[in-house]
Backbone as JSON, one array per atom type, in Angstrom:
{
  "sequence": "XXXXXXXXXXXXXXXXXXXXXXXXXXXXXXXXXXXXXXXXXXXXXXXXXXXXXXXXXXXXXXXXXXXXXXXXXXXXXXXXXXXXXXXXXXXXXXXXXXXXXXXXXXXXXXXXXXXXXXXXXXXXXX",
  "N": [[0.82, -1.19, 0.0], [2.28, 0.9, 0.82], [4.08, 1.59, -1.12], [2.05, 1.88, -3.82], [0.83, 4.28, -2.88], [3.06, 5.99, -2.52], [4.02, 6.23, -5.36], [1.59, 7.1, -6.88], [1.62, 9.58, -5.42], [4.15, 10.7, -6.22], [2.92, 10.66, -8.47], [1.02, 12.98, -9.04], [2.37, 14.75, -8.01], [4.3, 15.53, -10.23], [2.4, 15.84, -12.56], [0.76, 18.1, -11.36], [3.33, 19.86, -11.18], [4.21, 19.77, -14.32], [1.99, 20.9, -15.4], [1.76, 23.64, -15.56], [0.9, 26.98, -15.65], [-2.72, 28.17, -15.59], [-4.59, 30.22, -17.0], [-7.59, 32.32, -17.37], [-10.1, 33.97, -18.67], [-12.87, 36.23, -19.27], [-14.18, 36.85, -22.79], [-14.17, 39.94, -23.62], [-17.18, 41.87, -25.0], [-16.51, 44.16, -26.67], [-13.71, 43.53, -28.12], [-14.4, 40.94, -29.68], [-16.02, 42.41, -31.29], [-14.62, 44.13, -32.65], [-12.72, 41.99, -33.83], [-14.51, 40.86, -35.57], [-15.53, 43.46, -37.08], [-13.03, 43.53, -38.46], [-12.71, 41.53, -40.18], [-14.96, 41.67, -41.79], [-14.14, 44.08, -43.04], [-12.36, 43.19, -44.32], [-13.62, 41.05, -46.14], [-15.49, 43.09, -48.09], [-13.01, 43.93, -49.33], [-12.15, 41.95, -50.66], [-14.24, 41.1, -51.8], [-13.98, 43.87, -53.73], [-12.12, 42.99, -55.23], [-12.75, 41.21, -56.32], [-14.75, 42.16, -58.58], [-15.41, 41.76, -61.78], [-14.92, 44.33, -63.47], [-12.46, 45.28, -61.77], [-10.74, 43.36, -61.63], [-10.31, 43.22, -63.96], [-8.72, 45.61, -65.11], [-6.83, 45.53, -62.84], [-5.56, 43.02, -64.15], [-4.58, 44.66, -67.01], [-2.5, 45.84, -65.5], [-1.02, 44.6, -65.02], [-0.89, 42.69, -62.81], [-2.18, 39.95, -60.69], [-5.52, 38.47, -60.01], [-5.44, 36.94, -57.99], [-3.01, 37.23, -56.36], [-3.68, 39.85, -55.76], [-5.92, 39.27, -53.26], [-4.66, 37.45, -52.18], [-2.21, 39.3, -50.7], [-4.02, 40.93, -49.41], [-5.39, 39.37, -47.9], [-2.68, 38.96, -45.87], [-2.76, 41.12, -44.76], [-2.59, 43.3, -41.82], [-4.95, 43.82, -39.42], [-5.07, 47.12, -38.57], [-4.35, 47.97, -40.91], [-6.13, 47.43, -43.04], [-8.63, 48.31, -42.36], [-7.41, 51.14, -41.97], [-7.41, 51.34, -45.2], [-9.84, 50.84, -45.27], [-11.36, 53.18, -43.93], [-10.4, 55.26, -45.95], [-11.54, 54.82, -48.46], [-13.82, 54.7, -47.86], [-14.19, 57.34, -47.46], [-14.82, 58.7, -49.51], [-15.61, 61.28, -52.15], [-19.38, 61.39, -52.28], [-21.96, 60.29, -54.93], [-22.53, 60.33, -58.35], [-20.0, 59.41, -59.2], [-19.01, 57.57, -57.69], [-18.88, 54.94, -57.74], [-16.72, 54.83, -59.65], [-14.82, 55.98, -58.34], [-13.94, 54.69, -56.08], [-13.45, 52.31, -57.06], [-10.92, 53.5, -58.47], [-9.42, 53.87, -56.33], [-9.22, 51.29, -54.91], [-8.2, 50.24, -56.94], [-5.62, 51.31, -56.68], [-4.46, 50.96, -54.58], [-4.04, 47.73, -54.14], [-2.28, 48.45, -56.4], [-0.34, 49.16, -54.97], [-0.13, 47.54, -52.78], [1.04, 45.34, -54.67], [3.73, 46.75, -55.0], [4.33, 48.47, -56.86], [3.27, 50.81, -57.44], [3.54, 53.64, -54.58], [1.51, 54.73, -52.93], [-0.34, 54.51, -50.47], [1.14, 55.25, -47.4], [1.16, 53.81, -45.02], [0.39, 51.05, -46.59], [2.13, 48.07, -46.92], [4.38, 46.84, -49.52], [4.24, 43.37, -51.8], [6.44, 41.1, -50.48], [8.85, 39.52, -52.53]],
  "CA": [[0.0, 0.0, 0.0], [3.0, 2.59, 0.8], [4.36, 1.47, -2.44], [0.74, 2.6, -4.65], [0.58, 5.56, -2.41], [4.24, 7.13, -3.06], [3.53, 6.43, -7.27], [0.36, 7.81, -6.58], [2.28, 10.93, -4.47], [5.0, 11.06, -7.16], [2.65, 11.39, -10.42], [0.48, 13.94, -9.04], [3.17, 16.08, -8.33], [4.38, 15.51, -11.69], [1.95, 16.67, -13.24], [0.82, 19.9, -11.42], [4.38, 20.8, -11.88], [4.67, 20.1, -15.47], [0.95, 21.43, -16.26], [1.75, 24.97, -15.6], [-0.82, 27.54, -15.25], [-3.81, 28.28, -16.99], [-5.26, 31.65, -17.17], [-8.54, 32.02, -18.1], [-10.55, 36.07, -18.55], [-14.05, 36.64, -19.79], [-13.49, 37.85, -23.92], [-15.12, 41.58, -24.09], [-17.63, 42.04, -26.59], [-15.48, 45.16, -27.67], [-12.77, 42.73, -28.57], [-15.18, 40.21, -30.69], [-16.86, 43.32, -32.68], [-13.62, 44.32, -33.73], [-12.75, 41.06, -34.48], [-15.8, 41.23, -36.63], [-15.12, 44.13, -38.27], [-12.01, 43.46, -39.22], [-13.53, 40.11, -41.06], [-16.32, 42.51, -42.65], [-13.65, 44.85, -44.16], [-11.38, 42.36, -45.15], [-14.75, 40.95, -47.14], [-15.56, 44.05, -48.38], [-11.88, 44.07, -49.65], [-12.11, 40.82, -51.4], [-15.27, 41.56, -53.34], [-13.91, 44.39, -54.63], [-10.66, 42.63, -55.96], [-13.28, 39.89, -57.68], [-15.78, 42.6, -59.29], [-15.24, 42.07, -63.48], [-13.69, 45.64, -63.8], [-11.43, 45.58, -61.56], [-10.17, 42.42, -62.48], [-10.19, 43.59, -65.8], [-7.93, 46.73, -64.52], [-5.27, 44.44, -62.53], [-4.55, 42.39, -65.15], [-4.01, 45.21, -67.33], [-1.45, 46.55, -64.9], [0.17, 43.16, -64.9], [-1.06, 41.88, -61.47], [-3.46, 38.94, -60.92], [-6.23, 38.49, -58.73], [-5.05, 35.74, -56.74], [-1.76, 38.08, -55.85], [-4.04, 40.56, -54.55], [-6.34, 38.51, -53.2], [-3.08, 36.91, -50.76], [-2.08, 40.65, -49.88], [-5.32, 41.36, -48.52], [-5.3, 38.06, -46.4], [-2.08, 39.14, -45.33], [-3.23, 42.53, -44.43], [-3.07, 43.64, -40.61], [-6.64, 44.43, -39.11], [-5.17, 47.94, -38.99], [-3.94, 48.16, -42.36], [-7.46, 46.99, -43.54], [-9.2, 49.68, -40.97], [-7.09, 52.47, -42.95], [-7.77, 51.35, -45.88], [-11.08, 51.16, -46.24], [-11.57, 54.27, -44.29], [-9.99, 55.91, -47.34], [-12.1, 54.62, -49.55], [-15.71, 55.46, -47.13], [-13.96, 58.92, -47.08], [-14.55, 59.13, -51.26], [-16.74, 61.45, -51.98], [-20.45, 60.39, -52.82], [-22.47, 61.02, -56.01], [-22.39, 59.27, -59.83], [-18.53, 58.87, -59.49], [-18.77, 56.86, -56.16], [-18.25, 53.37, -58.34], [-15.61, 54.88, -59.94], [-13.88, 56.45, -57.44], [-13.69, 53.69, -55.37], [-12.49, 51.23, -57.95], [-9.83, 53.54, -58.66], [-8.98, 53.87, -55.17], [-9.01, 49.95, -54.86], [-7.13, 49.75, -57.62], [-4.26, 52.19, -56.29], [-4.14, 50.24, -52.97], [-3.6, 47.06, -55.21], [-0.5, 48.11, -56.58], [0.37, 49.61, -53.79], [0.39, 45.94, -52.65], [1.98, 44.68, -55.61], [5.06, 47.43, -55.22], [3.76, 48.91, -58.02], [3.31, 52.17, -56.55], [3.63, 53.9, -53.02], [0.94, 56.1, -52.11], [-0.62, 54.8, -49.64], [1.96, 54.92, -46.56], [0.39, 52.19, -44.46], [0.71, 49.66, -47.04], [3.63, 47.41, -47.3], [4.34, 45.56, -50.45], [4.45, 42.2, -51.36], [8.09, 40.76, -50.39], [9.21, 37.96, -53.34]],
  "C": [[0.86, 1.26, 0.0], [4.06, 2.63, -0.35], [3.76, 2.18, -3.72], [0.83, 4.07, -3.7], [2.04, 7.02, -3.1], [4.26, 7.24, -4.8], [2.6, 7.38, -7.15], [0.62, 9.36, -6.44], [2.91, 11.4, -5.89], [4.27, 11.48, -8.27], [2.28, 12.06, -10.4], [1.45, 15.01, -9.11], [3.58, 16.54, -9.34], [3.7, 15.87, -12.18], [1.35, 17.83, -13.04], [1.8, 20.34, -11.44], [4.4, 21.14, -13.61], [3.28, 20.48, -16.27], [1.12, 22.81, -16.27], [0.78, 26.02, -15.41], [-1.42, 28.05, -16.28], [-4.8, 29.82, -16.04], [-6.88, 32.02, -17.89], [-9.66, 33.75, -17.82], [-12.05, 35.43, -19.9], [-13.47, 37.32, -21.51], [-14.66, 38.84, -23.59], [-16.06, 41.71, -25.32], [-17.19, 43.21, -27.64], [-14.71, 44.07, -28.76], [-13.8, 41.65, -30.1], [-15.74, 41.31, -31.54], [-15.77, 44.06, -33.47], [-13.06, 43.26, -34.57], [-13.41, 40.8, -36.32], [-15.79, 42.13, -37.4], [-14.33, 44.49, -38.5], [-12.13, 42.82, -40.45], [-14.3, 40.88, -42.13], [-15.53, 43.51, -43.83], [-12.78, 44.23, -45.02], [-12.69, 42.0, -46.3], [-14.96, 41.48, -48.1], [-14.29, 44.04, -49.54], [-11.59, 42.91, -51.05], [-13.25, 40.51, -52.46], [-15.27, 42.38, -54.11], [-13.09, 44.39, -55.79], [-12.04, 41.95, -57.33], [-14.84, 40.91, -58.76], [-14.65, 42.24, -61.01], [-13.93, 43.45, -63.44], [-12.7, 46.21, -63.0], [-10.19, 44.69, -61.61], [-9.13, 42.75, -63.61], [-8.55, 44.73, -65.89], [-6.66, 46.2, -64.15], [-4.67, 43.49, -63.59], [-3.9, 43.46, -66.3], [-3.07, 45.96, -66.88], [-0.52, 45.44, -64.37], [0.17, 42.56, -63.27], [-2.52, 41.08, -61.21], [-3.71, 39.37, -59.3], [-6.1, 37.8, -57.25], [-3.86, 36.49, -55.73], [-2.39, 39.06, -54.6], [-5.06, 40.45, -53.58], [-5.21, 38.04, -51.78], [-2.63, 38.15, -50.31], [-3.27, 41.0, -48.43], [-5.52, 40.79, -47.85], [-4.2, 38.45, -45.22], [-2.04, 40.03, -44.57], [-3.21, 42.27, -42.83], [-4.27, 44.37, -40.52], [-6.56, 46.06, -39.54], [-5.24, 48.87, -40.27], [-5.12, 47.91, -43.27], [-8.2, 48.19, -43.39], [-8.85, 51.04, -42.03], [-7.55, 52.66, -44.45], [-8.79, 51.5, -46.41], [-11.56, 52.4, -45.41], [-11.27, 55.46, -45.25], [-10.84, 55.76, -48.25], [-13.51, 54.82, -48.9], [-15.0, 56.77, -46.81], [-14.25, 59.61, -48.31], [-15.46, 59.82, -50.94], [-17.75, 60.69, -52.92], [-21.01, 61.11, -53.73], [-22.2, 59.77, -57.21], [-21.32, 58.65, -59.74], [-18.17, 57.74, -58.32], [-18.29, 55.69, -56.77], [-16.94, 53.71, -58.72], [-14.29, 55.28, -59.01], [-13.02, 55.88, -56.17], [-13.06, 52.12, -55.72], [-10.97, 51.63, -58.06], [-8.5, 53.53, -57.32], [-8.51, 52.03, -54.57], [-8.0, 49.74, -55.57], [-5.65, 50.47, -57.34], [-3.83, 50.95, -55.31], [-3.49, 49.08, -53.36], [-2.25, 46.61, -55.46], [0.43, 48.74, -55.67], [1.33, 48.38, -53.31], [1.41, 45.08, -53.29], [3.36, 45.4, -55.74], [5.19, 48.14, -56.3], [4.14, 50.69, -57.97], [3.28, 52.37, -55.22], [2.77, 55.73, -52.65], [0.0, 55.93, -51.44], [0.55, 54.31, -48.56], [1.98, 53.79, -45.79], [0.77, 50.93, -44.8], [1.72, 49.08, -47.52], [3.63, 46.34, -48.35], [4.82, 44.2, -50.37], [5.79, 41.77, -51.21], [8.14, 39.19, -51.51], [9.99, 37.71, -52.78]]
}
């Protein structure tokens, strides 16, 4: 019996030493709605890569969709955040499609190293 008892003794200790501690906190629903709309602009971001004309646009500037498409995944929440407040800062009226394509499409090659005007965004590294 004082054989089973000291195993017994010995494994427990063993393992609340080698479990370590566990931390455990309520998440904020702040925290989850940013979450969330980070997700929403990234979205946002990714339907405007796959509209037809802007498609149409990137390939004529020699960058595929899939390229920017993987940028935009890569994107930090903030870097998302800036971005598309830039583009809900356009102004509104007839030109709003356009103005916001072309603005997509800047950002783009921004991505692609293409160009550098928005500061924020860091191109892709080959």
């Amino acid at each position: 019996m004082k054989t089973i008892s000291k195993v017994l003794i010995t494994g427990l200790t063993a393992l609340v030493v080698m479990s370590g501690h566990v931390h455990a906190e309520a998440i904020s629903s702040d925290s989850v709605m940013q979450s969330q709309y980070a997700q929403y602009n990234k979205s946002q971001l990714i339907e405007m890569v796959n509209r037809e004309d802007v498609q149409n646009k990137l390939v004529s500037l020699g960058v595929s969709s899939d390229d920017a498409i993987a940028r935009i995944n890569g994107m930090t929440d903030s870097e998302i955040a800036q971005l598309n407040d830039e583009i809900n800062q356009a102004p509104a009226g007839g030109i709003v499609g356009a103005v916001l394509t072309v603005l997509a499409v800047i950002a783009i090659l921004d991505l692609a190293g293409v160009t550098d005007v928005y500061p924020f965004i860091r191109p892709i590294s080959n």
